[in-house]
Short mmCIF file of C-alpha atoms in Angstrom, two decimals:
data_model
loop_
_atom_site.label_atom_id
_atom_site.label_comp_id
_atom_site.label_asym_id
_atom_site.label_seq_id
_atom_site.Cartn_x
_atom_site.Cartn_y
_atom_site.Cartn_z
CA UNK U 1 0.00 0.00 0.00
CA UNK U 2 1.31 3.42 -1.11
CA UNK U 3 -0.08 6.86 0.70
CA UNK U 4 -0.01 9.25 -1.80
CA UNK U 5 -2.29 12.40 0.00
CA UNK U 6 -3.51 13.18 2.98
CA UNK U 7 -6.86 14.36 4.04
CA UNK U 8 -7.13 16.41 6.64
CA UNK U 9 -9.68 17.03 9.65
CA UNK U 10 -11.63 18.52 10.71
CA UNK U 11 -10.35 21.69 9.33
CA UNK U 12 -11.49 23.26 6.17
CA UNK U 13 -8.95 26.36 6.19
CA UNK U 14 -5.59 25.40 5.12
CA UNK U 15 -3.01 26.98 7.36
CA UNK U 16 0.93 27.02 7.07
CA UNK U 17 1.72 25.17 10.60
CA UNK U 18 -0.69 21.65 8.53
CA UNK U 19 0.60 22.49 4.74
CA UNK U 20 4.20 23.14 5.24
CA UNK U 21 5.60 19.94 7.14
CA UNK U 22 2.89 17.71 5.38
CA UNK U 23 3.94 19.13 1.70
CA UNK U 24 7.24 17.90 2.20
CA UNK U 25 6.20 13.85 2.55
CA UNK U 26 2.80 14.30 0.29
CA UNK U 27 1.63 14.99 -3.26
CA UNK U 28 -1.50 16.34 -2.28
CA UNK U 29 -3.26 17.80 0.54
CA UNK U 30 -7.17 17.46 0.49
CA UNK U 31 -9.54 19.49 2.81
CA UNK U 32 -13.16 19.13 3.12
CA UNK U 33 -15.58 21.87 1.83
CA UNK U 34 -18.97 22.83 2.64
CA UNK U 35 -20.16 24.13 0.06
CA UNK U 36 -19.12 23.69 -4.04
CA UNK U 37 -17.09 26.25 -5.85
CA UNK U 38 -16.45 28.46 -2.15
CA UNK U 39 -12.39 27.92 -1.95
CA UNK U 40 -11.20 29.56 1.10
CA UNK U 41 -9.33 32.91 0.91
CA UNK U 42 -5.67 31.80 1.83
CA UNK U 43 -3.41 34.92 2.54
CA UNK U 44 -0.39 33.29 4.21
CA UNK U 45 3.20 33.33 2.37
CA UNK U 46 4.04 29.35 1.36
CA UNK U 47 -0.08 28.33 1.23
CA UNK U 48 -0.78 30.11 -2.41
CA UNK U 49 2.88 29.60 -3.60
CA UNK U 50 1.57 25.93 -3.48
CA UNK U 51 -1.71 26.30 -3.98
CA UNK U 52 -1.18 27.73 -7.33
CA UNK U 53 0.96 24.44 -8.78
CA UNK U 54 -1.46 22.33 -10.26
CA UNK U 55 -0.58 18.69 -10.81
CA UNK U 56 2.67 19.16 -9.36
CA UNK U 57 3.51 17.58 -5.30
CA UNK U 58 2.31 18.98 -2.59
CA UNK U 59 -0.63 20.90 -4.05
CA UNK U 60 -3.85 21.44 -1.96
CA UNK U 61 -6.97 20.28 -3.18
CA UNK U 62 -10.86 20.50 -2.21
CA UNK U 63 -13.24 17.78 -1.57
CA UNK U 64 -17.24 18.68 -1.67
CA UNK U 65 -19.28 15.35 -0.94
CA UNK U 66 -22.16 16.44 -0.48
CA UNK U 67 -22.77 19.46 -3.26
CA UNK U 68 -25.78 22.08 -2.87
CA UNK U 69 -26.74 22.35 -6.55
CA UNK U 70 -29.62 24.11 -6.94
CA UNK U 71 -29.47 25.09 -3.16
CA UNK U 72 -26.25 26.74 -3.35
CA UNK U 73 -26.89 30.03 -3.25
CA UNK U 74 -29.66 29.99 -1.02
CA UNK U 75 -27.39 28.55 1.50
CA UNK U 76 -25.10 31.51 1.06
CA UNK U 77 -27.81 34.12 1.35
CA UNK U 78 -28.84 32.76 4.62
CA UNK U 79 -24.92 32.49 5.80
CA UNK U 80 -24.64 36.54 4.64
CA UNK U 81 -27.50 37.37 6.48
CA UNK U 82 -26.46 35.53 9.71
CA UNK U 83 -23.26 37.34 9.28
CA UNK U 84 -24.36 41.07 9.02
CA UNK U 85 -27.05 40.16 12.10
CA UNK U 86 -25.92 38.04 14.45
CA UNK U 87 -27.39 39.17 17.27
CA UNK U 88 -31.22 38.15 15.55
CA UNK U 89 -29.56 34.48 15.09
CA UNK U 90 -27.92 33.83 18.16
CA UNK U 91 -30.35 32.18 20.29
CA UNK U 92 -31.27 29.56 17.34
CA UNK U 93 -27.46 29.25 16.50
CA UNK U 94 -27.11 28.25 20.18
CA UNK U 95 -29.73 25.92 20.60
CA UNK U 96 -28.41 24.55 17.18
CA UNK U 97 -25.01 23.83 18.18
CA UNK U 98 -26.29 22.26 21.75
CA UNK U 99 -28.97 20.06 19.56
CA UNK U 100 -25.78 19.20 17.75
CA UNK U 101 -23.42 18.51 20.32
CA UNK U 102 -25.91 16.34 22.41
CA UNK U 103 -25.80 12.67 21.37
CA UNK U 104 -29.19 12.04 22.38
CA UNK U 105 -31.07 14.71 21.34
CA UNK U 106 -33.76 13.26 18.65
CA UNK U 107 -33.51 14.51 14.81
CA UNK U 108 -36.63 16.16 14.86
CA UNK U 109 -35.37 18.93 17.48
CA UNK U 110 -32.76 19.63 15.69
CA UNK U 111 -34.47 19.61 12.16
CA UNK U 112 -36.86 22.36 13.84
CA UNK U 113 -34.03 24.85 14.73
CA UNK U 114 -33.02 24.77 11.40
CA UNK U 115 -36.27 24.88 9.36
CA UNK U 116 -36.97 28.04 11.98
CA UNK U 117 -32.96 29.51 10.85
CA UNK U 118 -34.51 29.19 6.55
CA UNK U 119 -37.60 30.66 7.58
CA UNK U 120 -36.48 33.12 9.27
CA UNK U 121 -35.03 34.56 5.96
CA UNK U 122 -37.67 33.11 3.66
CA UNK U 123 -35.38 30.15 3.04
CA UNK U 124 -36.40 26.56 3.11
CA UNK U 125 -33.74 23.57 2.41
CA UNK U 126 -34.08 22.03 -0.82
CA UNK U 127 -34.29 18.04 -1.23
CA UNK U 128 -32.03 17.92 -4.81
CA UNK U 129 -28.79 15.94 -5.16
CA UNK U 130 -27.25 17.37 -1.76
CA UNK U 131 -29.47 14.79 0.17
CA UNK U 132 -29.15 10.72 0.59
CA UNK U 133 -32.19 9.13 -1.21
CA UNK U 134 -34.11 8.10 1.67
CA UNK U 135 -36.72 5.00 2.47
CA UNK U 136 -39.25 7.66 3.19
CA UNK U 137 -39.81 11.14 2.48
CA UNK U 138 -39.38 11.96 6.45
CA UNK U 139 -36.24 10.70 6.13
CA UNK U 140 -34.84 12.77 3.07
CA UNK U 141 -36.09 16.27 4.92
CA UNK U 142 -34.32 15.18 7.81
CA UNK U 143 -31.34 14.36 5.83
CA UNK U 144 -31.73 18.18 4.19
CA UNK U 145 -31.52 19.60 7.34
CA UNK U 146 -28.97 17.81 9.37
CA UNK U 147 -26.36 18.60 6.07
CA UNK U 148 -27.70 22.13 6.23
CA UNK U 149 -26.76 22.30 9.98
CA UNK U 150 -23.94 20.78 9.27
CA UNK U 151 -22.72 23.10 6.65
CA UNK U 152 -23.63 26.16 8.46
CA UNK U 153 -21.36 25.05 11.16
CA UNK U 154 -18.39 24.41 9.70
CA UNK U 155 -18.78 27.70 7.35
CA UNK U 156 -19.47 29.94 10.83
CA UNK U 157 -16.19 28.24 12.74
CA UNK U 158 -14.05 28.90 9.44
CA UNK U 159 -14.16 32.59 10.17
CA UNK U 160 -12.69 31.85 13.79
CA UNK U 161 -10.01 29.64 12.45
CA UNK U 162 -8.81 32.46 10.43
CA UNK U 163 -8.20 34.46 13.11
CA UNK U 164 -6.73 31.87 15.31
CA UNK U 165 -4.23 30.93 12.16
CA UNK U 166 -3.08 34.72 12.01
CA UNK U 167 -2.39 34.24 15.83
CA UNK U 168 0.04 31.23 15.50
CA UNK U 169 1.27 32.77 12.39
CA UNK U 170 2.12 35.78 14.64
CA UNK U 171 3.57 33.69 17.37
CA UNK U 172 5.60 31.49 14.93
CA UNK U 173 7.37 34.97 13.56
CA UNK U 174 7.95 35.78 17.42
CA UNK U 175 9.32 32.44 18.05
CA UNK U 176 11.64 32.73 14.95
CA UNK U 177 12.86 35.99 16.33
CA UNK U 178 13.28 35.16 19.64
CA UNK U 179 15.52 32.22 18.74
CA UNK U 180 17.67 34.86 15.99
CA UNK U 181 18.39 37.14 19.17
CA UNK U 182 19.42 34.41 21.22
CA UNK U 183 22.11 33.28 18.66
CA UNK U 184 23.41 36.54 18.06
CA UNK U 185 23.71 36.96 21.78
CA UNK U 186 25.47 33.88 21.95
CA UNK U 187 28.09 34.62 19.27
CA UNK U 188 31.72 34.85 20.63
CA UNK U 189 30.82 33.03 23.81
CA UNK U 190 33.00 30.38 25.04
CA UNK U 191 31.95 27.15 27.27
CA UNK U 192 28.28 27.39 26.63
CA UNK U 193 26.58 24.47 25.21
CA UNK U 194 22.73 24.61 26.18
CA UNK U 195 20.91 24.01 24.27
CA UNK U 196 17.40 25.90 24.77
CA UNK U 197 15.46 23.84 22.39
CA UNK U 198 12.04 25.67 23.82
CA UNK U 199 13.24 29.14 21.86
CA UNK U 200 12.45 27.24 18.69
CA UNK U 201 9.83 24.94 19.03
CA UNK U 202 6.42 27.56 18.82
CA UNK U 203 4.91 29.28 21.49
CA UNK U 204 1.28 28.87 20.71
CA UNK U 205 0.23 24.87 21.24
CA UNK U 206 -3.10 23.90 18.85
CA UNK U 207 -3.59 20.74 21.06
CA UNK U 208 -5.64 23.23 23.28
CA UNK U 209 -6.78 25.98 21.13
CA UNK U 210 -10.67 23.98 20.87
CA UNK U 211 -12.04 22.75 23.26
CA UNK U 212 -12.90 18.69 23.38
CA UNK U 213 -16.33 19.34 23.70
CA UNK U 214 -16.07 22.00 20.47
CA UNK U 215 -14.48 19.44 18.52
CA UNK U 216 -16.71 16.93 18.61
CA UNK U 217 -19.32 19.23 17.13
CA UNK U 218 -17.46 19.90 14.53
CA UNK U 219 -15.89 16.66 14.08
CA UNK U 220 -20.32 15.65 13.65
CA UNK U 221 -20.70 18.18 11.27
CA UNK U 222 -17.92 17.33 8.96
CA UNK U 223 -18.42 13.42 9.07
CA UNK U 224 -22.07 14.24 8.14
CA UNK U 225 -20.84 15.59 5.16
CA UNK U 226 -17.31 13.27 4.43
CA UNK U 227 -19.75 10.73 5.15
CA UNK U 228 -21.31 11.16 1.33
CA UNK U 229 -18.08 10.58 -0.02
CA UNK U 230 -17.94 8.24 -3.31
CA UNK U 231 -14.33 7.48 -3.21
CA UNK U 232 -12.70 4.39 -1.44
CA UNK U 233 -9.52 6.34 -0.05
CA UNK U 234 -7.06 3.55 -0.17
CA UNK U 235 -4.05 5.47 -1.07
CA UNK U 236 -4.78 8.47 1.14
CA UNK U 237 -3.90 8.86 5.11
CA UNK U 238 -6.42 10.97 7.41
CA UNK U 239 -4.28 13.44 9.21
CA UNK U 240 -5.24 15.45 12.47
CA UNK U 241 -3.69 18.34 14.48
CA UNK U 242 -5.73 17.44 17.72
CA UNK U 243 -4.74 14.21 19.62
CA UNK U 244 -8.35 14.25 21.47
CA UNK U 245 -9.53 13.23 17.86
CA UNK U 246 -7.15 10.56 16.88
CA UNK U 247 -7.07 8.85 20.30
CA UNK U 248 -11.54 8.66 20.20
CA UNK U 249 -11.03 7.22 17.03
CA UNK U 250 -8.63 4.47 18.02
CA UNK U 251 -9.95 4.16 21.10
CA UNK U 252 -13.60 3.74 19.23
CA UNK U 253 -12.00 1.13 17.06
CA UNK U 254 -10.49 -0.94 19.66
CA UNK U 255 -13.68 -1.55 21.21
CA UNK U 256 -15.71 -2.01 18.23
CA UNK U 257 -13.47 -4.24 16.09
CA UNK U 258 -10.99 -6.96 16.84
CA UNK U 259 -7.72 -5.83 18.03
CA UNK U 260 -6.08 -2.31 17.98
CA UNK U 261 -5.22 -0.09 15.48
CA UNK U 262 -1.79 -0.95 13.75
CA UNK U 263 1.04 1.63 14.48
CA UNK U 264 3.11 2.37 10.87
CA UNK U 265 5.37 5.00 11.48
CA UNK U 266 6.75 7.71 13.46
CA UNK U 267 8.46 10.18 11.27
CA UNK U 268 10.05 14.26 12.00
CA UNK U 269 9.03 16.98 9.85
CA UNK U 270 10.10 20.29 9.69
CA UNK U 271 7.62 22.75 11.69
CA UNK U 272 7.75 26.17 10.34
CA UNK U 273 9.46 28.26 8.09
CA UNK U 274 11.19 31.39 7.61
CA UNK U 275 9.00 33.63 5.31
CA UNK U 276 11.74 35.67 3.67
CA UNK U 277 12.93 32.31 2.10
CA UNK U 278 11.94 30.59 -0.83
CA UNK U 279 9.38 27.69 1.27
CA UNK U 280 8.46 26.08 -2.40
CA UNK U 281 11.64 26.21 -3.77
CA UNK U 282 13.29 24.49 -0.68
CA UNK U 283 10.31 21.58 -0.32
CA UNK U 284 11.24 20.86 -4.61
CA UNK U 285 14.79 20.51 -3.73
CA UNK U 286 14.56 18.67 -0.80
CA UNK U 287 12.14 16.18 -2.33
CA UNK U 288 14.48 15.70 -5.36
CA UNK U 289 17.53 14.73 -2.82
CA UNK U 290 14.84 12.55 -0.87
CA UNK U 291 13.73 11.16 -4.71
CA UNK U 292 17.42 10.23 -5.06
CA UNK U 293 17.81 8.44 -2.05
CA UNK U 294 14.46 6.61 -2.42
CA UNK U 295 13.15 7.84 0.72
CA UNK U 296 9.75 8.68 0.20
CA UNK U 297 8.90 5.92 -1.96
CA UNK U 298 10.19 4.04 1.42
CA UNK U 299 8.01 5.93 3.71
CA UNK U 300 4.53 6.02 1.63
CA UNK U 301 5.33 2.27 0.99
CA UNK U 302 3.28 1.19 4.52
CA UNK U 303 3.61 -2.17 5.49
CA UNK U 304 -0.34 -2.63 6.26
CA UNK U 305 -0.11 -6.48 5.89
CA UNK U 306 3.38 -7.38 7.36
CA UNK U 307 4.84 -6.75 10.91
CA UNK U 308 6.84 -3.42 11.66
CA UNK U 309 10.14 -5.11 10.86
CA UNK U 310 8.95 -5.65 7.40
CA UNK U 311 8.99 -2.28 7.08
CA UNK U 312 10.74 -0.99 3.46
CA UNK U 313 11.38 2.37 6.01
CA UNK U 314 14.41 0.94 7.76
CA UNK U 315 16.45 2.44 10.54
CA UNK U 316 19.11 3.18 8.18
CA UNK U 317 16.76 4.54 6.42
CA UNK U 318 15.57 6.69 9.42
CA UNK U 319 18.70 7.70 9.97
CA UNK U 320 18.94 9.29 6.55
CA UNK U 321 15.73 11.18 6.44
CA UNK U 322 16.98 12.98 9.69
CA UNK U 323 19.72 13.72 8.48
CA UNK U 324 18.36 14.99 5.23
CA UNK U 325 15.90 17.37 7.13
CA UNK U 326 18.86 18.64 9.25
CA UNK U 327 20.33 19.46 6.01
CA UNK U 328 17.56 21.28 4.12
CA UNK U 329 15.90 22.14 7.39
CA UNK U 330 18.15 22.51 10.52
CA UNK U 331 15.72 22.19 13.51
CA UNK U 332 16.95 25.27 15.21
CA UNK U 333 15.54 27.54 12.81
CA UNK U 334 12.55 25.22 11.62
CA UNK U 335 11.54 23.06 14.49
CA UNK U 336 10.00 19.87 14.07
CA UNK U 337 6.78 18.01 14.40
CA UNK U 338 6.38 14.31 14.16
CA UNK U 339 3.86 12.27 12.12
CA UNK U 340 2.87 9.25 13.78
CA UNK U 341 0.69 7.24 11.66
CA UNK U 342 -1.49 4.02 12.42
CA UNK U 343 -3.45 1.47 10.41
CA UNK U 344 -7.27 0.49 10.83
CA UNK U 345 -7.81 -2.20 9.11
CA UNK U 346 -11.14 -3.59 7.51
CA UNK U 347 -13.48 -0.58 7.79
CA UNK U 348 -13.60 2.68 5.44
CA UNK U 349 -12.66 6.41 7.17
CA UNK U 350 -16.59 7.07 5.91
CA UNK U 351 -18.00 4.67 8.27
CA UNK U 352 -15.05 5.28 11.18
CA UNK U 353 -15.78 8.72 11.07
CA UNK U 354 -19.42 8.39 11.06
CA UNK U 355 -19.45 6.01 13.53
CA UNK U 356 -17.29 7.15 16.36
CA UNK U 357 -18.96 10.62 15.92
CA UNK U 358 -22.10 11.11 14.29
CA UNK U 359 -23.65 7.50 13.53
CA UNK U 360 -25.79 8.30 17.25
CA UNK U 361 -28.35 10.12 15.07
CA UNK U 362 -27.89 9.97 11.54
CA UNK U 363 -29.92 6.97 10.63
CA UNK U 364 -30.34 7.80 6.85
CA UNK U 365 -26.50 8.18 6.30
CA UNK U 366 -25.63 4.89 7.36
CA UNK U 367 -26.79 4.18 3.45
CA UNK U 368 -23.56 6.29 2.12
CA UNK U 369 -20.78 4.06 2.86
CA UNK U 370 -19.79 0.47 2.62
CA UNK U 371 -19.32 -0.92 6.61
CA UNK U 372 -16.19 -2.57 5.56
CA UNK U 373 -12.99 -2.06 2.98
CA UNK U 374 -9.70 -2.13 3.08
CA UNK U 375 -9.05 0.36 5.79
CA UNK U 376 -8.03 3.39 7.04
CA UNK U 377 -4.78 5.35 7.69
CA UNK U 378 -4.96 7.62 10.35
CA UNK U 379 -2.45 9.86 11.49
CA UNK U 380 -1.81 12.90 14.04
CA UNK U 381 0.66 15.61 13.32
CA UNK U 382 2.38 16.73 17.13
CA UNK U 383 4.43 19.50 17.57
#
């Protein structure tokens, strides 16, 4: 088995501190999307650079399951208009996100707050190709208005990930800086070897920047939706920031199926970059001297079927990645972050995902995905 991309979740806003050490192992990076044709507005140095080199490694890439259609803009008329009033929408967007949050809550509760949020603007949900077809027409409305809901969510909590990514971005630059002063203090000194290794790693953590309780409700909304996808995902690993996700995950598929989830790989990345440097330039050399030494092929080559010393990623082989990232990336003025990746065998992401966080409630989307397949690659990305 060969990993090719990775899919990340449950973000939908690329950001520098995901695309930059994932771009150097991947040839493309896939993020969900609410709505069809609505690509994010990326402002950050290295994100366009990349962005903008189609069918070449390392691009990012967007992924609508479930698309709105004919629905499309109505949707976006009814996110404008929660925008420029929020205070009229805030006691149905609260009562939405508890409905959503609450694994108990019934379908029709939740179907109410949003048929109230459509009405409220003259809006009601359409039932075209956005929507599972149902057993019963109950069913399909329900269906309407969970991916609605869902939607809405995700779109609303995009806003607040922008400014949370120009934070770290902020904090990254101060980290950088911080670490620059300290060397140049340094120079000329004699008998000093400390190394103060927290001066560049970053100041600003994401393991705690959501809360567990906020992720899960997003984590619902967006399996709702990756829940509709057609494709079968077998060369593609599904990579997280938070390690309150990965670990309900595993821990969901330890109890469910036989056995625990298969640990691949721990590998280093580089964590940031400097932004008055070339970031493209630098990931297409180093992945030509990595090409060379057949490193990558080694790495995305998992062994899924075979035990961890059949691995084609060897310690030599190890050995020489690290020292290829110290070369291209010296860790004192780009950090690191490791990937640690695991395998799931013999059930697809759609139904892991669906299952472990939204399959409480969502009767009718149990009909979008196969219960079994190959697997799934999971992985979390640590700083």
């Amino acid at each position: 088995m060969s990993v090719e991309r990775a899919y990340i979740f449950p973000n939908i806003l690329p950001e520098n501190g995901l695309i930059f050490p994932l771009a150097q192992l991947f040839d493309q990076l896939v993020f969900l999307r609410p709505v069809e044709d609505d690509l994010p507005e990326i402002d950050t140095p290295f994100s366009p650079e990349i962005a903008d080199q189609p069918g070449k490694g390392g691009c990012v890439n967007y992924s609508c399951p479930a698309p709105l259609v004919g629905d499309r803009e109505r949707f976006l008329i009814l996110l404008r208009d929660i925008r420029s009033r929020p205070e009229d929408y805030a006691g149905h967007l609260g009562n939405l996100s508890a409905g959503l949050g609450n694994m108990v809550r019934p379908n029709e509760q939740e179907q109410s707050i949003m048929d109230t949020l459509l009405h409220q603007t003259g809006i009601r949900a359409g039932s075209k190709d956005n929507t599972l077809e149902p057993r019963k027409g109950q069913e399909k409305n329900a269906s309407s208005a969970l991916l609605w809901q869902a939607r809405l969510l995700l779109k609303l909590g995009e806003s607040l990930d922008r400014n949370q990514a120009d934070i770290r971005r902020n904090l990254d630059r101060m980290t950088r800086q911080q670490g620059e002063l300290f060397r140049e203090l340094r120079k000329g000194q004699e008998g000093e070897h400390t190394e103060f290794t927290e001066l560049v790693s970053p100041l600003f953590s994401t393991d705690n920047e959501i809360s567990l309780k906020q992720q899960r409700l997003r984590l619902k909304a967006w399996s709702r939706l990756f829940a509709l996808s057609p494709d079968r995902f077998e060369t593609t690993a599904f990579i997280s920031q938070s390690p309150d996700t990965v670990e309900a995950l595993l821990e969901y598929y330890r109890q469910k199926y036989t056995g625990a989830a298969k640990l691949l790989l721990s590998l280093p990345l580089p964590a940031f970059f400097n932004e008055e440097h070339d970031a493209l330039l630098k990931r297409d050399r180093f992945q030509q001297e990595a090409a060379k030494l057949e490193l990558i092929p080694a790495i995305r080559a998992l062994p899924i079927t075979h035990t961890s010393a059949d691995s084609v990623f060897s310690e030599k082989a190890e050995t020489a990645w690290t020292d290829l990232l110290e070369r291209h990336y010296p860790a004192a003025e780009h950090g690191r972050c490791i990937l640690t990746l695991y395998f799931l065998s013999g059930i697809t992401p759609q139904r892991l995902f669906l299952e472990t966080f939204a399959d409480h409630d969502d009767i009718s989307a149990r009909e979008a995905v196969e219960a079994t397949g190959t697997g799934t690659v999971l992985g979390i990305l640590t700083r």
